[in-house]
XYZ file of C-alpha atoms in Angstrom:
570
model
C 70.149 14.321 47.238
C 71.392 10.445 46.212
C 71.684 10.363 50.221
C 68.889 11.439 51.039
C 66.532 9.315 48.864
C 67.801 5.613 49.225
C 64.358 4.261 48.340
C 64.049 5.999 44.850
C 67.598 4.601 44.224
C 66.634 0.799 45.030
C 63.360 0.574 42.773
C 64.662 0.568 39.444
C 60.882 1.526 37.828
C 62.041 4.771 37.825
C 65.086 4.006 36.065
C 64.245 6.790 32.828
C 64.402 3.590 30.483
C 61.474 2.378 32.287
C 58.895 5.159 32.159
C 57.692 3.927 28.885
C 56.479 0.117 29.474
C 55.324 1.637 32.796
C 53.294 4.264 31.012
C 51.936 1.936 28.651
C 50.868 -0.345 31.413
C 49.286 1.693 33.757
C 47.030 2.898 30.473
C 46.071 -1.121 29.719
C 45.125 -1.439 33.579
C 42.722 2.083 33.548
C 41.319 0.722 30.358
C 40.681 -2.676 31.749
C 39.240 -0.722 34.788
C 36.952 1.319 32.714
C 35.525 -2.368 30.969
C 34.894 -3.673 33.815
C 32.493 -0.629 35.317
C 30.966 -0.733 32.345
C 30.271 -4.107 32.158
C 28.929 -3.930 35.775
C 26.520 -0.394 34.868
C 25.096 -2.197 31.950
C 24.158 -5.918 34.089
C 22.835 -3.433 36.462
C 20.313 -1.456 34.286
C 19.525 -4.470 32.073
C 18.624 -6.057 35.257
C 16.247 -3.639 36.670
C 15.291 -1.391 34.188
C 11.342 -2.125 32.669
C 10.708 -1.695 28.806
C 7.709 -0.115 27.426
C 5.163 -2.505 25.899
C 7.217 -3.902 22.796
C 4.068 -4.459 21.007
C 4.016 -0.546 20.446
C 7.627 -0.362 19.407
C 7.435 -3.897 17.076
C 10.243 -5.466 15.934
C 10.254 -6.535 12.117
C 8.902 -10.095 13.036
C 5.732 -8.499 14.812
C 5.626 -5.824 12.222
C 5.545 -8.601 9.214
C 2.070 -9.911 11.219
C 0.494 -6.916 12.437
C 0.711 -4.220 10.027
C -1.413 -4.018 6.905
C 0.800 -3.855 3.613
C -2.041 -1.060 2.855
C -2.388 2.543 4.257
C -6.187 2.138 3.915
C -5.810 2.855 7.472
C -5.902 6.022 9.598
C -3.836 5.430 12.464
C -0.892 3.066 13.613
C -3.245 2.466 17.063
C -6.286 1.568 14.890
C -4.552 -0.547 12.157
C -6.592 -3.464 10.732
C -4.866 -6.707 11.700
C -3.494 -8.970 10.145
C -4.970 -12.517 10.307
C -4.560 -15.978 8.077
C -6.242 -15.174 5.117
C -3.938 -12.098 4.493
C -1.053 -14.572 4.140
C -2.437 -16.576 1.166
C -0.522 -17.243 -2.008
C -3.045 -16.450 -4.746
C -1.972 -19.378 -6.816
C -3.779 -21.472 -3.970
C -7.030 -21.297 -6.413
C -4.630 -21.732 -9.489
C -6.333 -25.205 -9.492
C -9.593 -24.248 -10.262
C -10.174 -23.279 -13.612
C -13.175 -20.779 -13.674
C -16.538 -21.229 -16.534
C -16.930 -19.056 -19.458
C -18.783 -18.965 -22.146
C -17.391 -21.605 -24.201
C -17.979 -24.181 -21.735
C -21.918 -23.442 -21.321
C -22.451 -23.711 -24.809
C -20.288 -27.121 -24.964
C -22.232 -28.451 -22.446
C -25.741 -28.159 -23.645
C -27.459 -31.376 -23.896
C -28.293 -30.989 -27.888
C -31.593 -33.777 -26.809
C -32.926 -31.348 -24.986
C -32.427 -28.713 -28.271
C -34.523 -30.718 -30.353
C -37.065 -31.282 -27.474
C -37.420 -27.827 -27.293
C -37.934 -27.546 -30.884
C -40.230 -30.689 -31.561
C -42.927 -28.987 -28.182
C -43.158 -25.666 -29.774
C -46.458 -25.852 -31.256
C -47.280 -27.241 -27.698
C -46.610 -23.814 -25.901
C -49.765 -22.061 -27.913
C -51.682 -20.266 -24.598
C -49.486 -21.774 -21.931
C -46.619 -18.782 -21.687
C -47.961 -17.857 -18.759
C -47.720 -21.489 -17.093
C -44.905 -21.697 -13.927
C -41.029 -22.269 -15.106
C -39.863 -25.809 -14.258
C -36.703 -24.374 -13.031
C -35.101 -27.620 -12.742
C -34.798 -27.982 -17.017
C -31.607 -28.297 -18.195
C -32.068 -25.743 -20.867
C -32.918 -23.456 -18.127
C -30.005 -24.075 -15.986
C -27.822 -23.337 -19.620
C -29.995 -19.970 -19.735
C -29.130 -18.365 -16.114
C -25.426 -19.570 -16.349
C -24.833 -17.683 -19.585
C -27.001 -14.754 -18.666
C -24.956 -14.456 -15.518
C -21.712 -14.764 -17.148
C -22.397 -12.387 -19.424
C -23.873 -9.590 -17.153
C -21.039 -10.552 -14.664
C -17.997 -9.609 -16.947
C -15.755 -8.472 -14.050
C -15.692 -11.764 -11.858
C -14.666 -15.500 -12.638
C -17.114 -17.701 -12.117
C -15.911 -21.496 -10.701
C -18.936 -23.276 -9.774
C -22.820 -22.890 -10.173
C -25.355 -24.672 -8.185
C -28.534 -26.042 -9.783
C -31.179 -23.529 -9.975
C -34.372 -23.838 -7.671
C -37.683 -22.370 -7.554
C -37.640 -18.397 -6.577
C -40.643 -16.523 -4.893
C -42.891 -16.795 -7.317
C -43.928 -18.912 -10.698
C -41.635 -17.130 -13.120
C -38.461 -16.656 -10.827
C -35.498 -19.416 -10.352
C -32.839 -18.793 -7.903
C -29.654 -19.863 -8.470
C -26.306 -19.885 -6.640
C -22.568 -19.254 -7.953
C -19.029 -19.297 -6.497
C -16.405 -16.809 -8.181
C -13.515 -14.480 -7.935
C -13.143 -11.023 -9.160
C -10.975 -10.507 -12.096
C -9.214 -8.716 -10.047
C -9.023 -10.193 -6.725
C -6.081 -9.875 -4.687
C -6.855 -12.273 -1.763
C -6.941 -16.106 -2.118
C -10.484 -16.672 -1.069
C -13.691 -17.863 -2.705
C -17.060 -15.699 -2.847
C -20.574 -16.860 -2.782
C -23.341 -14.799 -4.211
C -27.597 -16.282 -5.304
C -29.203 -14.552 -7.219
C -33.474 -14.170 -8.295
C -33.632 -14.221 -12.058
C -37.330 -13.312 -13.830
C -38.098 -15.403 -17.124
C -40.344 -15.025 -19.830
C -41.486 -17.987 -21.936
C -42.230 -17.111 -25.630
C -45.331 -18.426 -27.907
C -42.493 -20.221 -29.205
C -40.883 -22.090 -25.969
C -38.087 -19.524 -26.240
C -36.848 -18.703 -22.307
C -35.117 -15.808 -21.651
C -33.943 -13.745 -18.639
C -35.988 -10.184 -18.418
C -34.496 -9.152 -15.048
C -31.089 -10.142 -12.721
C -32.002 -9.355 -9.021
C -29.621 -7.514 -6.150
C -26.722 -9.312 -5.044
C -27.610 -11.772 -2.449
C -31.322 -11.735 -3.541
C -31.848 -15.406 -4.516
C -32.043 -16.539 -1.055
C -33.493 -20.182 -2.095
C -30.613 -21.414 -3.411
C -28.343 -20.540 -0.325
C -26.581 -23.840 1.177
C -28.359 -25.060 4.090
C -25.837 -25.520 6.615
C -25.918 -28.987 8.347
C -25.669 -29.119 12.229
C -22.057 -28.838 13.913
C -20.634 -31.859 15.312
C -20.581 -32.076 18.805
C -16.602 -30.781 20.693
C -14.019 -33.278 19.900
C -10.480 -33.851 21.083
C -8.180 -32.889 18.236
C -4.580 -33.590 18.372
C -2.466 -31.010 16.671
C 0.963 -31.956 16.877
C 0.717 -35.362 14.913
C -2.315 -34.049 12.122
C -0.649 -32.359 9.202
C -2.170 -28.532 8.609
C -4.006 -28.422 5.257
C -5.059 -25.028 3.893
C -8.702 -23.850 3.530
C -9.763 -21.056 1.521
C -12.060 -18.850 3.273
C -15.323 -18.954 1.621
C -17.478 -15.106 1.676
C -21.414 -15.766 1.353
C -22.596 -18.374 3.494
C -24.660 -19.298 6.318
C -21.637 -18.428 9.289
C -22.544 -21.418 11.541
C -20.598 -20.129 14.737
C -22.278 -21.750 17.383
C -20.121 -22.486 20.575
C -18.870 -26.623 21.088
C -20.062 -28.185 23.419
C -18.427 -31.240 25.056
C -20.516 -34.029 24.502
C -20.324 -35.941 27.576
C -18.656 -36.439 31.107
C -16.282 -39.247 29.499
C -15.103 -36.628 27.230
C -14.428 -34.047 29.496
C -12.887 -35.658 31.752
C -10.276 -37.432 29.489
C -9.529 -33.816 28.261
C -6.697 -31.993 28.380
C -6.775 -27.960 29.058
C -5.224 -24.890 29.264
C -6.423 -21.695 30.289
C -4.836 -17.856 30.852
C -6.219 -15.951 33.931
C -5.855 -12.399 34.488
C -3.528 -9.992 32.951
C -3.135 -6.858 31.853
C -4.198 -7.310 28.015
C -8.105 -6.098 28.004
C -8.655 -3.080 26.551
C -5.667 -2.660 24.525
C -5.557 -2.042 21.091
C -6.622 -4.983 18.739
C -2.636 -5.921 17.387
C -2.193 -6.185 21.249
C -4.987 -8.748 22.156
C -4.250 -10.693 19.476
C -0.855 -10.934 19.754
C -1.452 -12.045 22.958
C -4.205 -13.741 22.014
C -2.042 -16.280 19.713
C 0.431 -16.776 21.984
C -2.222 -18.701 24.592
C -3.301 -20.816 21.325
C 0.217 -21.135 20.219
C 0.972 -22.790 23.748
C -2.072 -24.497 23.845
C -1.345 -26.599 20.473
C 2.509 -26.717 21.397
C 1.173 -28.668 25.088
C -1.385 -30.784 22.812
C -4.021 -29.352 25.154
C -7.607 -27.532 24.555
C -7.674 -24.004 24.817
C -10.375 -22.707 27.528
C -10.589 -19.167 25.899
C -12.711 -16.043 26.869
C -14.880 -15.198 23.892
C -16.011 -11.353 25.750
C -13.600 -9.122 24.460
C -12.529 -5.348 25.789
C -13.364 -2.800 22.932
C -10.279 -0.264 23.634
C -11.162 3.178 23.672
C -9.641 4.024 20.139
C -12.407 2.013 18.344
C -15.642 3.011 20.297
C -17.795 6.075 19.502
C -18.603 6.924 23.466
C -14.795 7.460 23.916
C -14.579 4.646 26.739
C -13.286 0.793 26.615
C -16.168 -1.062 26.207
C -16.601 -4.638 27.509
C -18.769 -7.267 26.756
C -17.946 -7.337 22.938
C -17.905 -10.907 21.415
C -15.073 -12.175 19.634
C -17.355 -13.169 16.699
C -18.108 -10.046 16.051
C -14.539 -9.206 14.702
C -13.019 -12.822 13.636
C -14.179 -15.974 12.345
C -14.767 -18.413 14.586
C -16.436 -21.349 12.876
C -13.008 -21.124 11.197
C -11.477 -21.517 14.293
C -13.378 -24.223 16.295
C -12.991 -26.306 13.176
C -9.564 -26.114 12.781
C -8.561 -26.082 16.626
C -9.477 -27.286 19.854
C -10.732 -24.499 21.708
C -13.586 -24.329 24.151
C -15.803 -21.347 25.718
C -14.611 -20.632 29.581
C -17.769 -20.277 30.610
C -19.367 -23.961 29.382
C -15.924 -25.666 29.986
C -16.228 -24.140 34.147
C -19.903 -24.853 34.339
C -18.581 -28.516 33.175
C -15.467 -28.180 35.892
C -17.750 -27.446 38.645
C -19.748 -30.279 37.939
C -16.722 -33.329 37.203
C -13.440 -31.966 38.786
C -14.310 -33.683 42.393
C -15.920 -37.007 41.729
C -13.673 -37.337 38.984
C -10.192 -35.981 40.370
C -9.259 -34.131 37.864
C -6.204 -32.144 38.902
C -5.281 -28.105 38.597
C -1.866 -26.895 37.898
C -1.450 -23.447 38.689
C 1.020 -21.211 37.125
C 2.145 -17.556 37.932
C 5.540 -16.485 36.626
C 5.604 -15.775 32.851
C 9.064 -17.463 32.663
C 7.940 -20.810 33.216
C 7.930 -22.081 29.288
C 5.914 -24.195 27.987
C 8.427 -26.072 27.257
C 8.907 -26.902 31.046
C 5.189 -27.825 30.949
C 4.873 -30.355 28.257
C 4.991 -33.058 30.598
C 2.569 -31.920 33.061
C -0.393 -34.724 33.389
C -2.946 -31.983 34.813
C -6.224 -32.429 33.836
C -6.015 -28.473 33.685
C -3.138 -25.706 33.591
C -3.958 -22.166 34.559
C -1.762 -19.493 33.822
C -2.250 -16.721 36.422
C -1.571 -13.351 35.624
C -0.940 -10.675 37.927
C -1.231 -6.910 38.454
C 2.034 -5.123 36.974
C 2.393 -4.490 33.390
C 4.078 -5.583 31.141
C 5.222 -8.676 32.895
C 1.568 -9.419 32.920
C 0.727 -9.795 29.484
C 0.505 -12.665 27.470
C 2.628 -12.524 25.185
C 5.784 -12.649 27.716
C 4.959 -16.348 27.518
C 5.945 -16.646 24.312
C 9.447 -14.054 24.589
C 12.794 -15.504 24.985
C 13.811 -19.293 24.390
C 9.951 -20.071 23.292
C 9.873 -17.820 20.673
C 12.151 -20.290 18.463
C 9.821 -23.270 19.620
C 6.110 -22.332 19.750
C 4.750 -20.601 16.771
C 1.655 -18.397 16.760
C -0.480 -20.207 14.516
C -1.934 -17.360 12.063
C -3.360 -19.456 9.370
C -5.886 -20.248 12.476
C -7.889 -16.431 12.507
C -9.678 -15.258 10.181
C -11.316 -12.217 9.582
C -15.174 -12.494 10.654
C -16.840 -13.181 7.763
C -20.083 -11.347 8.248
C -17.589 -8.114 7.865
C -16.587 -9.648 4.588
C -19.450 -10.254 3.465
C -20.897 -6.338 3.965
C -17.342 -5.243 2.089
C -18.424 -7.762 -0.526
C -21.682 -6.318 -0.644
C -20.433 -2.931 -1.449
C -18.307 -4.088 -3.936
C -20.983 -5.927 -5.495
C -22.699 -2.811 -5.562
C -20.108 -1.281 -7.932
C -20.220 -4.371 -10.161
C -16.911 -5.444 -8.881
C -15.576 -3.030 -11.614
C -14.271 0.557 -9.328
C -10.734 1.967 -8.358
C -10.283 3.015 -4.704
C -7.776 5.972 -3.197
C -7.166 6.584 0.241
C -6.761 9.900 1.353
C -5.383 10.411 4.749
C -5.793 13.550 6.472
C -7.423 14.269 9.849
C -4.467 15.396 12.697
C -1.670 15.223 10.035
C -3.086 17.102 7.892
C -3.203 19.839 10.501
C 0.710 18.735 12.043
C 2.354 20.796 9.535
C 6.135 20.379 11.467
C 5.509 16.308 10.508
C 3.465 16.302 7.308
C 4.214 20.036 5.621
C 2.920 19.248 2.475
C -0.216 16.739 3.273
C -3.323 19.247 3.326
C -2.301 20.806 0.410
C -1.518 17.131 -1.295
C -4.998 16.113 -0.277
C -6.979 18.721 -1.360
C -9.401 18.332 -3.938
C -7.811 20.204 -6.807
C -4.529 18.453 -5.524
C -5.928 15.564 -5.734
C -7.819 15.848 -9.290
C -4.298 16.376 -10.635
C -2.924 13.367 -9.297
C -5.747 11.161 -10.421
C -5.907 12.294 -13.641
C -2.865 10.582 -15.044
C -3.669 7.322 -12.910
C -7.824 6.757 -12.960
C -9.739 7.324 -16.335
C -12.551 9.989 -16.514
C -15.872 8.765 -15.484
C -14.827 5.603 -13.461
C -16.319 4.395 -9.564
C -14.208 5.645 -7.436
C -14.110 4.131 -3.642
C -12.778 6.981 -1.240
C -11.533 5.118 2.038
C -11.004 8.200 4.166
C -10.538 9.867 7.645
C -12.282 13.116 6.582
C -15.438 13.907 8.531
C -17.314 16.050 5.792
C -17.370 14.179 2.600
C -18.811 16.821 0.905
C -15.125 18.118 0.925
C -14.656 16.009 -2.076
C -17.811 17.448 -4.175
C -15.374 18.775 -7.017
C -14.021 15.359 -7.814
C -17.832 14.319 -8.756
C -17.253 15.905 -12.403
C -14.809 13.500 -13.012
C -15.735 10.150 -10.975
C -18.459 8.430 -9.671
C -17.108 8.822 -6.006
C -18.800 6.273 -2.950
C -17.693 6.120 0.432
C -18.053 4.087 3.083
C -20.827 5.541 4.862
C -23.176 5.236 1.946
C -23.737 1.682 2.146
C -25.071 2.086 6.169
C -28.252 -0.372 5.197
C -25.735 -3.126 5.297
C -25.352 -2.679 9.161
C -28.198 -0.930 10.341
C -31.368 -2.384 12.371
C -33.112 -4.250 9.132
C -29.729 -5.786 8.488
C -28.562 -9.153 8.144
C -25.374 -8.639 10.117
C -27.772 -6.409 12.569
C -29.986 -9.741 12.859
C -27.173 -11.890 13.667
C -24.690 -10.105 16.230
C -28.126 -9.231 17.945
C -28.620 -13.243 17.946
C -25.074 -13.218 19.200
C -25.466 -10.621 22.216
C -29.140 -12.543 23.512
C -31.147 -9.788 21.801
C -28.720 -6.813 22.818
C -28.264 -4.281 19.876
C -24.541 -4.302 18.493
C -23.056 -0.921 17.184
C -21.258 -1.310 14.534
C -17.983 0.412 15.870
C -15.062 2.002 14.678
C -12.639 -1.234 14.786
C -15.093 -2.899 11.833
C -16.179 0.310 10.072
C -11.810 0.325 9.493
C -12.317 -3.370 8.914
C -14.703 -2.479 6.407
C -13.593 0.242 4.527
C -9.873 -1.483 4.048
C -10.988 -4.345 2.311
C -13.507 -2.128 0.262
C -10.367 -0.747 -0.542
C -8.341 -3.757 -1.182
C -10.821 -4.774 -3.524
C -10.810 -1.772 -5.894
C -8.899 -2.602 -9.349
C -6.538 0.301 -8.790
C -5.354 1.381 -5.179
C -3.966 5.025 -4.954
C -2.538 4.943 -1.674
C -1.953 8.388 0.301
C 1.688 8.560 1.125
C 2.946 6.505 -1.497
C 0.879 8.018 -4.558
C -0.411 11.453 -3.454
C 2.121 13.002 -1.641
C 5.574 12.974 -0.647
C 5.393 13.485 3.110
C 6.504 10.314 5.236
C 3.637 8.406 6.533
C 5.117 8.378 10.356
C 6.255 12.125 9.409
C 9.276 14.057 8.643
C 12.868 12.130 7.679
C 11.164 8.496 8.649
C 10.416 7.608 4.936
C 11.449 4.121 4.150
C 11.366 2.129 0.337
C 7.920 0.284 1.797
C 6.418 4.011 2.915
């Protein structure tokens, strides 16, 4: 056998004291083997395989923008986004103390007291002469009648009263706060007050009007400047409280000559795949291109017609042609950035770009960063989008090694005002003094696999137990709600004075104000108040309300995104 098998005998690995190191080798080298396939696998699938859309699967970062803290909403797709305002330390109007009583009374000129006193045998057969509503007794009267008819708003600021729509009217004009408000922002509201003079000189106040009825002492709004230049990087960002109840001046710039546009700087996204998409997409996106545009010091040439997605319209179809005024505020925006309408800024291209050789750098891969751009001297850069989602939306711009340098500059969009003003409106109708629940049912209520106990949670005697230990008898009650038929929530009239949204339709219908002014925004087409700003609406109603029940976190114990996905914020 030893004969016969000379090669065994002259390799010593299979000497028996080997076996084990040779063992324990051949193991390290399949293991090694087995790394390195893997390795290879995974650099193959990360390199080919597509994503869906991220925005739709958000990490915590676009979460913390996009998501309402509130479940005032009825679906994840049809969430009310979050813009600048939301973002707002309170204690940003810390600094202005608001008027009471005390201070009216201290500041009563005591001259014109004793005028008052010395004229009375003057007023024999005159009580029903005009009201000189510019007296400074007068102006003492209306503030104290207001603050104490008003008891559930703070009241920083009165304007000097003016003459109403007829001899014994004044208008006058306040800015407050409610007692309760939860959102750093300032509110406007003028109001008609009827006085009676007395055989003895005494004034008083017989009659407040409707909120928003003292239209004479509204602030005239003074003409916009013309488009300027502004240069972002080196101005330091102050904050500006949004102020609800004024004249919304949201004309579009213009540039004011052919010097100015042509020393301009621009950018400008083309194309894409982002129209249509849900409003947390466009946005998103949306900020990205401004992001960029302030990063590169340059204007952004931005489309104001906006692609209603399906989700928000009543017809069922994406709807274009909507204006971006409609749902933000862009008098906030112009103002605080340098944007410019696509349609004025090509009209100005056509006319400049040859005889004044202004240049066009064009753009079409995603991964080209800003950062690679910043010192392009092109009159213009065009980002070109193409056909394939997602590589074609927006946002990819702003992915990756960008995401560190150019921030999305949220303190920039606001909410449009007009739709803050009709949810002001509504609370003003309730005296600023109501609690609000939100009571989700609609498909999960039905799901019964994801949400087992929700119908039952949300019924009406269900929901008459809950509220009894949390909302005193008798109280307005705001219900913000997906429920078709209110009349499902009859029973809880014993106990509450319940409103919802729909009530309060003369606030958007054809002898509006808001009706009057989209239609001045469309050139005289109607404007149907959709489903994106009846949510709009009805969550800040909501937000508004002294006490918020909220559906999953108060009424029932059924995860909001269904069964086992409870979290501590849900």
């Amino acid at each position: 056998m030893i004969g016969r098998s000379p090669v065994f005998m002259r390799n010593g690995s299979f000497r028996p004291e080997n076996l084990g190191p040779n063992a324990l080798a051949m193991i390290g080298n399949l293991c090694f083997t087995m790394f390195v396939v893997g390795v290879l696998i995974f650099t193959i699938i990360a390199a080919t395989y597509q994503p869906e859309d991220p925005l739709f699967h958000p990490s915590t970062k676009i979460t913390t923008f996009l998501t309402s803290t509130s479940n005032a909403t009825f679906q994840s797709d049809t969430t009310v986004v979050k813009t600048g305002e939301d973002f707002m330390a309170l204690n940003q109007t810390a600094f202005a103390e608001f008027i009471n009583l005390t201070d009216v009374d201290n500041a009563v000129p005591e001259i014109a007291v004793s005028s008052n006193k010395e004229n009375n045998l003057e007023c024999e057969g005159k009580t029903d002469e005009p009201v000189d509503c510019t007296e400074p007794e007068l102006f003492h009267l209306l503030m104290k009648s207001a603050i104490e008819n008003f008891k559930d708003i703070h009241f920083y600021k009165f304007g000097k009263p003016v003459k109403g729509n007829d001899d014994k009217s004044c208008h006058m004009a306040w800015r407050f706060r409610p007692n309760e408000g939860k959102t750093a922002a300032f509110y406007k509201d003028y109001r008609s007050f009827v006085i009676s003079r007395s055989e003895n000189c005494t004034l008083s106040v017989v009659r407040i009007g409707d909120y928003h009825s003292g239209g004479n002492a509204r602030k005239k709004r003074r003409n916009q400047r013309g488009f300027e230049k502004k240069q972002p990087r080196a101005e330091k960002q102050t904050i500006v409280l949004p102020e609800v109840g004024e004249t919304v001046n949201d004309s579009l710039p213009v540039v004011e000559s052919e010097g100015s546009f042509s020393r301009g700087k621009y950018l400008v996204y083309a194309g894409g795949g982002d129209r249509c998409k849900s409003m947390n997409h466009y946005l998103w996106s949306f900020m990205c291109a401004l992001g960029e545009a302030q990063y590169l010091n340059r204007t952004l040439v931005m489309d104001l017609s906006i692609c209603l997605s399906k989700i928000y319209t009543s017809s069922g179809q994406d709807e274009e042609g909507k204006d971006f005024r409609f749902y933000f505020d862009f008098e906030h925006l112009k103002e605080s950035a340098s944007v410019l309408d696509q349609i004025q800024f090509w009209t100005d291209w056509k006319k400049w770009h040859q005889r004044d050789g202004l240049s066009l750098n064009l753009v079409e891969d995603f991964r080209v960063t800003p950062m690679k751009l910043a010192d392009v001297q092109d009159t213009l850069i065009m980002r070109k989008f193409g056909n394939v989602e997602p590589d074609n939306y927006w946002y990819r711009v702003c992915e990756g090694e960008t995401e560190s340098v150019v921030q999305r500059p949220w303190h920039l969009i606001w909410k449009s005002r007009r739709l803050l003003e009709i949810a002001s409106a509504i609370a003003s109708r309730m005296n600023w003094d109501y609690d609000s629940v939100h009571v989700e049912r609609g498909e999960k209520s039905r799901n019964k696999e994801l949400w087992p106990h929700l119908d039952e949670d949300t019924s009406p005697e269900a929901l008459i137990s809950s509220l009894q230990d949390k909302l005193e008898d008798g109280r307005n009650l705001y219900i913000s709600t997906n429920e078709p038929d209110t009349s499902f929530f009859d029973p809880l009239k014993d106990k509450y004075s319940i409103h919802f949204l729909e009530e309060y339709s003369d606030l958007w219908n054809e002898t509006s104000e808001w009706y009057q002014d989209t239609m001045k925004l469309s050139n005289g087409v109607s404007v149907e108040f959709d489903g994106y700003m009846k949510v709009s609406v009805d969550t800040e109603v909501f937000l508004r309300g002294k006490k918020q029940i909220e559906t999953f976190n108060d009424l029932t114990k059924d995860c909001k995104d269904g069964v086992n996905t409870c979290t501590a914020s849900s």
